[in-house]
XYZ file of C-alpha atoms in Angstrom:
595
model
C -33.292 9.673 64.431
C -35.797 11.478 66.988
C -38.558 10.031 65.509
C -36.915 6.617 65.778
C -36.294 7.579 69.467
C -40.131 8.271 70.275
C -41.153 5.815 68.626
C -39.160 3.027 70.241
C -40.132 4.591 73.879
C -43.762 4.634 72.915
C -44.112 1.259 71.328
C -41.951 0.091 74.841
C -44.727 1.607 76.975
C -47.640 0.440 75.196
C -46.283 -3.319 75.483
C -45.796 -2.771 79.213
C -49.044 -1.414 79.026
C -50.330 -4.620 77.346
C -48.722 -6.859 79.206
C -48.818 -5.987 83.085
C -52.131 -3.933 82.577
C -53.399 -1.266 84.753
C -55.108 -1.165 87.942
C -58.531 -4.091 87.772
C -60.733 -1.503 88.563
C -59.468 0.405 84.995
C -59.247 -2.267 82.323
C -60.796 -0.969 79.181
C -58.689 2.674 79.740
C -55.187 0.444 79.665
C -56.258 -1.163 76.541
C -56.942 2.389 74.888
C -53.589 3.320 75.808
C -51.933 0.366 74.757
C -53.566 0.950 71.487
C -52.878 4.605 71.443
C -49.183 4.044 71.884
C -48.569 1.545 69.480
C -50.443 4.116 66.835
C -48.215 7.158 67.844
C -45.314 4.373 67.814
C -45.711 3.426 64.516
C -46.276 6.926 63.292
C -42.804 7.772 64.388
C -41.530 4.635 62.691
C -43.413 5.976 59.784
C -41.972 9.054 59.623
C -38.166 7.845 59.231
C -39.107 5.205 56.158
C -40.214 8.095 53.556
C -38.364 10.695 50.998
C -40.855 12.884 49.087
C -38.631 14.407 46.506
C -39.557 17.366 44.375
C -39.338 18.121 40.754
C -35.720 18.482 39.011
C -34.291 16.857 42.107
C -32.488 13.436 42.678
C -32.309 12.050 46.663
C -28.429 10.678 46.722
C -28.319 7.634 50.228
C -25.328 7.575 52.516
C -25.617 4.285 54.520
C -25.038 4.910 57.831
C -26.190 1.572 59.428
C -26.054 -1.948 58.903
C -24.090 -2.074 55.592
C -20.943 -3.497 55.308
C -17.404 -1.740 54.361
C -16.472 -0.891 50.803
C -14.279 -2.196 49.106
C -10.275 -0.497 49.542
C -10.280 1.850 46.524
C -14.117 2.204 45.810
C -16.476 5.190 46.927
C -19.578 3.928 45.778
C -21.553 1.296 46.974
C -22.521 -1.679 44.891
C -24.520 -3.923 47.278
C -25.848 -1.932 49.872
C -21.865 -1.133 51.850
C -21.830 1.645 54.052
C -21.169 4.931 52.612
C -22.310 6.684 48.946
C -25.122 4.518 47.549
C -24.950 3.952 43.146
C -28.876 4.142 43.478
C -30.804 7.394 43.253
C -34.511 8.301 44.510
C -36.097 9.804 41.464
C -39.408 12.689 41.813
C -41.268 11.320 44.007
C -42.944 9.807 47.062
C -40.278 6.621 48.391
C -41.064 4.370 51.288
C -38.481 2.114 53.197
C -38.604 1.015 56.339
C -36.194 3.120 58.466
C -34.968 4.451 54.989
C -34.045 8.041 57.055
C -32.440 6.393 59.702
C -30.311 3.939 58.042
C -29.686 6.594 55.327
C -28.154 10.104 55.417
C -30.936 11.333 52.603
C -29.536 14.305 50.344
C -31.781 15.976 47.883
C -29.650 17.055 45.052
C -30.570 19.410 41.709
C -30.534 17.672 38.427
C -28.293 18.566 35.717
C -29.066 20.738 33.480
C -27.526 21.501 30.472
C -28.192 24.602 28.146
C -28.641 24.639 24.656
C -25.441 25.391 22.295
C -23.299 23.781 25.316
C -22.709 20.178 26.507
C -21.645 19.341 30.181
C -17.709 17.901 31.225
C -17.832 14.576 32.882
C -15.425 13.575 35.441
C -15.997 9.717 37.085
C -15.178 10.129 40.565
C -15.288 5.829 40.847
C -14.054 3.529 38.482
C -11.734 1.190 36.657
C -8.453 3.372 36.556
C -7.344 4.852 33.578
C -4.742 2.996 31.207
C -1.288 4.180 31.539
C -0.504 7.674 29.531
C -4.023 8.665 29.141
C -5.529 11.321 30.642
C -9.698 10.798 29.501
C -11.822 7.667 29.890
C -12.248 5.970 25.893
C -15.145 7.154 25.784
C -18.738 4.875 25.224
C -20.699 4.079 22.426
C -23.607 6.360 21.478
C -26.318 3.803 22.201
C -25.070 3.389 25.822
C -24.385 6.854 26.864
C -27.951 6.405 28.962
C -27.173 3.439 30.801
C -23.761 4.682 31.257
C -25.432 7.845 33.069
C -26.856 5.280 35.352
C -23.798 4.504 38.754
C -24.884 0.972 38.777
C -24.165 0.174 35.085
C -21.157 2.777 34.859
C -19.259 0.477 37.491
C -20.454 -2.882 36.780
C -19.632 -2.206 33.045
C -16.132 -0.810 33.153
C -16.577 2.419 34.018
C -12.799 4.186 34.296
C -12.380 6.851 36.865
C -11.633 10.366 36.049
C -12.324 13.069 32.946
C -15.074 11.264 30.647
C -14.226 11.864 26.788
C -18.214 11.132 26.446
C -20.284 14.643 26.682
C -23.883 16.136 28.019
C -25.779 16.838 25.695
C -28.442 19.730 26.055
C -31.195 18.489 27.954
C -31.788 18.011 31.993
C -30.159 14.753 33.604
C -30.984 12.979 37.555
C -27.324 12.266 38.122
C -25.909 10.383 40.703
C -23.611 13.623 42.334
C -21.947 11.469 44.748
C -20.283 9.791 41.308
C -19.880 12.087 38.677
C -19.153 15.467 38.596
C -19.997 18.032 35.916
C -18.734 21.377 34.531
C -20.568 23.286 32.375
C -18.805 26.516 30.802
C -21.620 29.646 30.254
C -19.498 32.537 28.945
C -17.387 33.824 31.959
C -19.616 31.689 34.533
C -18.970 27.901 35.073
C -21.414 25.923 36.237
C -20.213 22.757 39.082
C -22.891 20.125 40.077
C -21.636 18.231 42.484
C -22.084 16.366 45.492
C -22.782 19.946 47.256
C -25.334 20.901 44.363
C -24.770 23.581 42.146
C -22.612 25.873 42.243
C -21.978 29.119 40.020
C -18.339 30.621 39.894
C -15.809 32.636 38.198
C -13.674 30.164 35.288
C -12.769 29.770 32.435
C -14.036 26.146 31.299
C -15.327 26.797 27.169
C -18.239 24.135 26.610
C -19.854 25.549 23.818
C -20.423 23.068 21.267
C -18.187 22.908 18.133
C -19.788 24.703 14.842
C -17.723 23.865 11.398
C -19.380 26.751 9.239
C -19.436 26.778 6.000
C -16.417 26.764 3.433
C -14.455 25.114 6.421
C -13.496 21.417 7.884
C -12.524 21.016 11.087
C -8.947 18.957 11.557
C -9.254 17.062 14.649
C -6.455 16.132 17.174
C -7.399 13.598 19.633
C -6.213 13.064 22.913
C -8.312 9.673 23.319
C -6.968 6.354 22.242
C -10.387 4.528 21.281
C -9.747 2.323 18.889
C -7.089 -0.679 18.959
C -2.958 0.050 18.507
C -3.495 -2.082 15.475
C -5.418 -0.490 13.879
C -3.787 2.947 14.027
C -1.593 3.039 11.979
C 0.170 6.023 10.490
C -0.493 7.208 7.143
C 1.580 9.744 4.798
C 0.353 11.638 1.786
C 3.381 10.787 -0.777
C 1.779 13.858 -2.887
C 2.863 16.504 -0.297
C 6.321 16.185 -0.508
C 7.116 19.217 1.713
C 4.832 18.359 4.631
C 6.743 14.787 6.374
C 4.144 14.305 8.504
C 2.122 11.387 9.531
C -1.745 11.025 10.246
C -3.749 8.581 11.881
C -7.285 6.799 11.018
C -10.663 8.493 12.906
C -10.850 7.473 16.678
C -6.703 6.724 16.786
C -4.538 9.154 18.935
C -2.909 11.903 16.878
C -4.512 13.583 14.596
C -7.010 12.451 12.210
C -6.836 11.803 8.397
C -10.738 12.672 8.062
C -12.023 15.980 8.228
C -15.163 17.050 10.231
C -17.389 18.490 7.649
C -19.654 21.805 8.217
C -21.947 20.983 10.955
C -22.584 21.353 14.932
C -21.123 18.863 16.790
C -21.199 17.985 20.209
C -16.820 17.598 21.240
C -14.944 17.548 24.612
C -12.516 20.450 23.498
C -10.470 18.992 26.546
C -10.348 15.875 24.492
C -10.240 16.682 20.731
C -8.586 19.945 19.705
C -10.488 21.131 16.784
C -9.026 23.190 14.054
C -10.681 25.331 11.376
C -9.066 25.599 8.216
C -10.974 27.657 6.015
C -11.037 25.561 2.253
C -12.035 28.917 0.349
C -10.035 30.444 -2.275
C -7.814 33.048 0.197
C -6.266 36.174 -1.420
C -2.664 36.972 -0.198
C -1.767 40.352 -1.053
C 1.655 42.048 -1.227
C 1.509 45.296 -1.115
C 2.437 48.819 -0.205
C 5.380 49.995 2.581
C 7.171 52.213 -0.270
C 7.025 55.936 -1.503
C 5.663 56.174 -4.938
C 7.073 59.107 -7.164
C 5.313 59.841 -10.048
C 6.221 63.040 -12.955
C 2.986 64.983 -14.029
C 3.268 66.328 -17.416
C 0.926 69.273 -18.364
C 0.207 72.185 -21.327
C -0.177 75.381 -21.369
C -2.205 77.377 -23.254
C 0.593 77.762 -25.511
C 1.567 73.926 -26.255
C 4.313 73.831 -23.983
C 4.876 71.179 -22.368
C 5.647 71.371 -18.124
C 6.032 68.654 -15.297
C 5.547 68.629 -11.401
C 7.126 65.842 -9.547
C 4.773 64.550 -6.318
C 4.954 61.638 -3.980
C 3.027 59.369 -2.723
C 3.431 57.285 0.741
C 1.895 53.802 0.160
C 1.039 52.309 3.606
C 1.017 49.059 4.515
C -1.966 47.033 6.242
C -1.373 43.985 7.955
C -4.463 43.098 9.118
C -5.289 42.864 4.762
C -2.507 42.402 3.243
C -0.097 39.151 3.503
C 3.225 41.266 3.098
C 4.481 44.386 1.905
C 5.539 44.686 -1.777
C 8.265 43.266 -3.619
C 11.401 44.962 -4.564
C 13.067 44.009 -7.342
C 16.441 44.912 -8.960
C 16.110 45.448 -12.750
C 18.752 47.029 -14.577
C 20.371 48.570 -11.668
C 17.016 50.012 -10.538
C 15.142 49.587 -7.222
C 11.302 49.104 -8.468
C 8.786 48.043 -5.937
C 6.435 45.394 -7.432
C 2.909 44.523 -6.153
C 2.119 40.761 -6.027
C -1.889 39.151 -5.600
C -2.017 35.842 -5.212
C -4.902 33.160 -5.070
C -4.432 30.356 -2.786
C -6.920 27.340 -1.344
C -6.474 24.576 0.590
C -8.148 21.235 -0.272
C -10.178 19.113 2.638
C -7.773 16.454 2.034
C -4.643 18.082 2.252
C -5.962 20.214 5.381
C -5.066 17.366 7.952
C -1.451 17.820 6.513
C -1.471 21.588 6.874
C -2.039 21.601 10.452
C 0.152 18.754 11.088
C 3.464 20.113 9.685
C 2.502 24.182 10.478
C -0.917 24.756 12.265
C -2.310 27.053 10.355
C -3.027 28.510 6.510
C -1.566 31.580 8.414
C 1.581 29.743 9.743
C 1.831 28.244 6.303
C 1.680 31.600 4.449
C 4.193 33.234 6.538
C 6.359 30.632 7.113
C 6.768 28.503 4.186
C 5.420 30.367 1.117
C 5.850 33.974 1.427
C 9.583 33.728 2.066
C 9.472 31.253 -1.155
C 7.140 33.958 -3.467
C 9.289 36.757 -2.785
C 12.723 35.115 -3.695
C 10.797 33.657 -6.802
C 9.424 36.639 -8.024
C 13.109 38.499 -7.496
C 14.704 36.290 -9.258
C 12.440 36.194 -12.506
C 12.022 39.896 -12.570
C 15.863 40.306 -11.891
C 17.009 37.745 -13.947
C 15.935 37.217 -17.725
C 12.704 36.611 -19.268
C 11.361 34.145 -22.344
C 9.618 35.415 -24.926
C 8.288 34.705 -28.335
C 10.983 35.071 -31.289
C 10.547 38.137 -33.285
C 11.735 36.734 -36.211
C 8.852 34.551 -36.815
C 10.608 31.161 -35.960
C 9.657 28.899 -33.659
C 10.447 28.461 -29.822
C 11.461 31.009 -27.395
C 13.985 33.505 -27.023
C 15.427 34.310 -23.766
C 17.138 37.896 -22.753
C 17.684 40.077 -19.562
C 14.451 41.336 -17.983
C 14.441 45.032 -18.553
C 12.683 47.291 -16.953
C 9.744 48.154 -19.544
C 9.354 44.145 -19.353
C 7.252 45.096 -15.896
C 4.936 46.692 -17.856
C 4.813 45.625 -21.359
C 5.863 41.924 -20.946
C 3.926 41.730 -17.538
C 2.119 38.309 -19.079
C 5.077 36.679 -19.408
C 6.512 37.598 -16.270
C 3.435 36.619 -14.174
C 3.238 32.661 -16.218
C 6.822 32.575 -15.608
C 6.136 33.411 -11.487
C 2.830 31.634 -11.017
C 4.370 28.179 -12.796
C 7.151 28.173 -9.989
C 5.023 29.385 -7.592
C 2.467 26.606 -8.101
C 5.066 23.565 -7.545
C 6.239 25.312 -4.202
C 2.622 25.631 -3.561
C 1.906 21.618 -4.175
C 4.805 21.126 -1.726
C 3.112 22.685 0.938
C -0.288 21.170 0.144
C -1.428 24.760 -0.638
C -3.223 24.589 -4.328
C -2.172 27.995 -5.875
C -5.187 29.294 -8.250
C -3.710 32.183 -9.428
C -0.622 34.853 -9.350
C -1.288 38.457 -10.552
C 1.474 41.185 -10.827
C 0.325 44.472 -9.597
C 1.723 47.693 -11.138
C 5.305 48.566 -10.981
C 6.411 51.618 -9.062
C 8.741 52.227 -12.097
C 11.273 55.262 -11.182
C 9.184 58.003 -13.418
C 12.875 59.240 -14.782
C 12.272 56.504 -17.351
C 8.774 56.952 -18.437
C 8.772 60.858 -18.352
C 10.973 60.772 -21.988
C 8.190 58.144 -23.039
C 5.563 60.578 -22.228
C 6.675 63.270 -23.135
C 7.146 62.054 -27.006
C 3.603 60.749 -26.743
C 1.740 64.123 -25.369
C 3.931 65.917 -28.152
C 2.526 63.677 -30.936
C -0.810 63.167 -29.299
C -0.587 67.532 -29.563
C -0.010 67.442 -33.297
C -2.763 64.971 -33.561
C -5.253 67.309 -31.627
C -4.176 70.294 -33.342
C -4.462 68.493 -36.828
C -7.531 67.723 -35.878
C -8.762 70.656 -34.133
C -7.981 72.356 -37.359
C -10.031 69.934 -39.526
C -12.778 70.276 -37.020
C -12.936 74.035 -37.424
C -12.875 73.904 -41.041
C -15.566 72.200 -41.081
C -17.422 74.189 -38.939
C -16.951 77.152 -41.047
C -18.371 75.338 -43.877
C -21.339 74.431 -41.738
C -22.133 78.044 -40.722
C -21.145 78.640 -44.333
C -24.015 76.550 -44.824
C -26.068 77.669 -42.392
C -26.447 81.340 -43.455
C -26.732 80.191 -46.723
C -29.666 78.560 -45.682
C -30.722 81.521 -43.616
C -30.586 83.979 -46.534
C -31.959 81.897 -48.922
C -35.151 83.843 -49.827
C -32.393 87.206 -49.968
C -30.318 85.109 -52.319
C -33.375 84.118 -54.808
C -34.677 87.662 -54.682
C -30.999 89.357 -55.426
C -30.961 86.646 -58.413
C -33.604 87.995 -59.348
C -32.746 91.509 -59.053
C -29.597 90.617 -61.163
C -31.828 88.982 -63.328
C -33.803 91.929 -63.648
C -31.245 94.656 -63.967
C -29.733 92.858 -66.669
C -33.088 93.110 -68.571
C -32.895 96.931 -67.646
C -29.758 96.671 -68.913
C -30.477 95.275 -71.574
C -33.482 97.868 -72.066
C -31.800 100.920 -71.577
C -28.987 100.071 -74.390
C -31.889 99.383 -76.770
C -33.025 102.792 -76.126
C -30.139 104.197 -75.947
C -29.324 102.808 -79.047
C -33.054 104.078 -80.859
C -32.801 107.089 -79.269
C -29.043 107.658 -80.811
C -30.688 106.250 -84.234
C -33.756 108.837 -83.513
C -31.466 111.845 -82.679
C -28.906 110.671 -85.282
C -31.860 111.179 -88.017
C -33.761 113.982 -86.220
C -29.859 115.593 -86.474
C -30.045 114.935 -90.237
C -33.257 116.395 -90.471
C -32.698 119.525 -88.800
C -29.242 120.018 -90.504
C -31.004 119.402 -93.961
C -33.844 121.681 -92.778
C -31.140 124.521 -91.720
C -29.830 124.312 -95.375
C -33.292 124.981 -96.449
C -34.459 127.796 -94.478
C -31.434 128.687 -92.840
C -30.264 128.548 -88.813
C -32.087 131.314 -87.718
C -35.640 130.068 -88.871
C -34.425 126.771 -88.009
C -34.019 127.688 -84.130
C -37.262 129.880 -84.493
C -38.999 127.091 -85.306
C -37.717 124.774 -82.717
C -38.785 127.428 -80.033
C -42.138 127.386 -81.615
C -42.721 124.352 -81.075
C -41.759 124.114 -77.620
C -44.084 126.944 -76.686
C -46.917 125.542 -78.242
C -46.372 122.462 -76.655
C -46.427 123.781 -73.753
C -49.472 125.639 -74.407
C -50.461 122.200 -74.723
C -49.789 120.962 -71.689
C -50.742 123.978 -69.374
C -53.821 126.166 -70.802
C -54.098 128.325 -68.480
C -50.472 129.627 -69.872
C -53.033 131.134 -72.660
C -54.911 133.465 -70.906
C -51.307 134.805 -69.243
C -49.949 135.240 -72.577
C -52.525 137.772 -73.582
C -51.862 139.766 -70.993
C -48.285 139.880 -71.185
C -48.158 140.283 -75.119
C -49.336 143.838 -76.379
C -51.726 144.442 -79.400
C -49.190 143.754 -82.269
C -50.173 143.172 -85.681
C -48.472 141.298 -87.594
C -48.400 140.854 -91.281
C -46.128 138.106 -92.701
C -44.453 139.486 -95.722
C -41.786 137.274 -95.690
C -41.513 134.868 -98.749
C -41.083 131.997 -95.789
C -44.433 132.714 -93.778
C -42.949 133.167 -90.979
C -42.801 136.203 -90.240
C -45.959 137.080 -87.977
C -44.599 133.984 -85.865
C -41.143 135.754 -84.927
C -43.123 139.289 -84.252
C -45.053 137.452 -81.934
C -42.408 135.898 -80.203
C -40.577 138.787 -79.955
C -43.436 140.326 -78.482
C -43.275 138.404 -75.869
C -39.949 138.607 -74.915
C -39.227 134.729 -76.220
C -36.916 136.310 -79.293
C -35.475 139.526 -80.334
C -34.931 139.854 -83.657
C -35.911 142.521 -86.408
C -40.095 143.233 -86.719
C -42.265 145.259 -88.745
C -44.547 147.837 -86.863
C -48.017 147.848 -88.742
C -48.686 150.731 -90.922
């Protein structure tokens, strides 16, 4: 305005200049002036008809001058009204005449929106919104960019207040006197507005909306866009349990379709989008109970013992869908552990969250309540089995207690087939149910068990018995084939002794036969010549014989017998022996001295 000011003064004194002149003697020094303060004139009229504006800035006009009034109701100006202008000076140099003067000139940051976010909208002009709703309906993909332009927004129906239509990630040269935008970073949210930008405390969430993997999103919409005839409400006549009614995509309620596994860019003010996970889900039902369990054990005598312990089975909720079961059997008190496998389909998901919420809500309030009373009743109540007799069909008794265990098949069909049509109520597809192993009250398996380890004994000691026979035999076997070369050579010595045997009673038997006749002999030869000569004789021959083995015995002889002569003059000749033997000392009998 200054500048204006100046300018006016100095273009007012150069014309007075130029006009009346200066002093005749000067004439060429007032038309210098003249022309000098015309040039500094229209330098200051210069000056207030520019904006420069800088990089990732917008300049936002606020007629001051020569505009008309707006409109009652509007805040923008179409056509040039006094007050907010719709146009925007982009980067840049701008020249209008008087544009600063006319103007108030604001240079305002673009928008900027981060990747993984998108930016709130809120239309601070506009058509007013319909009755009941609280966003804009929002605009067509293909003119989200001209929307983003004031002009177009309010020429083209542009309604005033929260836009259902987003920011994208990306940098934007909004008109801030118009729209306003939030943009939620973690615990920090991000204003642009008519002051600029400004970074505060909140709580606004704009992160974009991620459907991962083995989910679909179930939408809720707040936004009316399409036409009240053509939303009409539709019911799924196949999930009896869940009443509830849907609406086609882009109708207010919530939506039939499912948003599949992708990123997408939602006003979570808008559309309320819920996850339901469409993977096969394991609900578990298990511990809260005391197991007691009888240990048998033998000593090293075969007798038989038991300890009693106990075992405190916790329950987890943040795993397991409920604690176990109890059922009554035959008077008894036997927790039972349930799994079962559960999934929701993508088509039955919109249904889910429109009757309960949740796959949680669902499981605690509609099917858990129903599984437990099912599986009490079939365990406590009786059971169909196959007939034993070999006919057809079924028969059907009271569930016993052994049933848990040895009829557990039967049981868990019997469960899962009632199970499954309470499941199809819900819209919940049930996969699978799996009984867990009965806490059975170990009074009435210990009797069981005990019979069994007792048999299972008999067995083991039969066999143990069998076993060591059999290992005697194969160390039997073993020193057998240790001593083997002993065993040939005592066979053999047998062998051999038995020849010797055999020997020795053939020469036993010649030399009885030898002895027998030498016997004869010598009696016949002692009735010949009579004992005495007979014994004589036998000593004879010894001596000489043994003469014949030792010489030397000769020359010893000689010495020891004296000088005897010796005549025979018996008729028998022998005689001169017996003197000589006598002489010796080898026989005493009668001799003859010589003469």
């Amino acid at each position: 305005m200054i500048w204006l000011v100046l300018g006016l003064i100095f273009l007012l004194v150069a014309v007075v200049i130029f006009v009346k002149g200066l002093p005749p003697s000067r004439p060429v020094i007032g038309k210098v002036a003249s022309v000098t303060l015309l040039f500094v004139a229209l330098i200051c009229f210069a000056s207030t008809s520019y904006v420069y504006v800088g990089g990732n800035q917008v300049a936002h006009l606020k007629r001051i001058y020569g505009g008309s009034s707006l409109p009652a109701g509007r805040l923008i100006a179409l056509s040039g009204e006094n007050g907010f202008q719709s146009r925007i000076l982009s980067p840049g140099f701008h020249f209008e005449p008087l544009l600063t003067v006319i103007n108030d000139v604001s240079v305002l940051p673009m928008v900027e929106v981060p990747p993984g976010f998108y930016g709130l909208i809120e239309a601070r002009d506009g058509n007013p919104l319909p009755s009941g709703a609280a966003f804009a309906a929002p605009w067509p993909e293909d003119e989200v960019k001209d929307m983003l332009d004031a002009s177009y927004f309010l020429e083209n129906g542009g309604q005033k207040g929260l836009q259902t239509t987003v920011l994208k990630p990306g940098v934007y040269p909004l008109n801030l006197y118009l729209f306003r935008v939030k943009i939620g970073e973690g615990n920090v949210e991000v204003t642009y507005d008519l002051e600029g930008r400004t970074d505060a405390d909140g709580s606004t969430d704009t992160l974009i909306t991620e459907i991962p993997a083995g989910f679909v999103g179930v939408v809720k919409s707040n936004v009316q866009e399409r036409p009240g005839s053509e939303c009409k409400e539709i019911t799924n006549s196949d999930v009896s349990a869940l009443s509830v009614a849907l609406v086609p995509r882009g109708c207010k309620g919530i939506w039939e379709s499912v948003l599949n596994p992708d990123a997408y860019y939602i006003n979570r003010e808008a559309y309320d989008v819920t996850l339901v996970d469409t993977r096969v889900q394991t609900w578990k039902y298990r511990g809260g109970y005391v197991k007691r369990s009888i240990k048998l054990n033998v000593d090293q005598q075969g007798k038989i013992g038991q300890t009693e312990t106990t075992d405190k089975v916790v329950f987890n909720p943040n795993d397991d869908a409920d604690r176990a079961i109890v059922v009554k059997v035959e008077g008894w008190e036997i927790p039972q552990e349930v799994r079962v496998l559960v999934q929701v389909t993508r088509e039955n998901a919109p249904y889910v969250v429109a009757s309960v919420g949740s796959l949680r809500e669902i499981e605690d309030r509609v099917l858990t309540p129903t599984i437990r009373s099912i599986v009490r009743d079939v365990a406590g109540g009786s059971i169909q089995l196959p007939r034993v007799d070999g006919g057809s069909g079924y028969a059907v008794r009271k569930t016993r207690v052994l049933d848990l265990i040895e009829n557990r098949e039967a049981l868990q069909n019997t469960i899962e087939r009632k199970v499954r049509v309470e499941g199809d109520k819900a819209g919940i597809n049930i996969k699978e149910v799996r009984l867990g192993e009965p806490v059975i009250p170990p009074e009435l398996l210990v009797a069981r068990q005990r019979e069994q380890l007792a048999s299972q004994l008999a067995a083991a000691y039969q066999q143990e018995k069998l076993s060591q026979d059999e290992r005697i035999k194969t160390e039997k076997s073993r020193a057998t084939a240790n001593q083997q070369s002993e065993l040939v050579k005592a066979e053999i010595d047998v062998e051999i002794s038995e020849k010797r045997k055999l020997e020795r009673k053939n020469l036993g038997e010649a030399e009885k036969s030898y002895l027998t006749a030498l016997a004869d002999g010598q009696m016949a030869q002692a009735q010949v010549l009579g004992e005495d000569r007979v014994v004589m004789l036998q000593a004879l021959e010894k001596f000489l014989a043994t003469l014949e083995r030792k010489p030397q015995l000769v020359e010893l002889v000689s010495k020891l017998v004296p000088e005897v002569y010796v005549s025979g003059d018996g008729a028998d000749g022998l005689g001169g022996a017996a003197a000589i033997l006598r002489g010796t000392g080898m026989f005493s009998g009668s001799e003859k001295s010589p003469n």
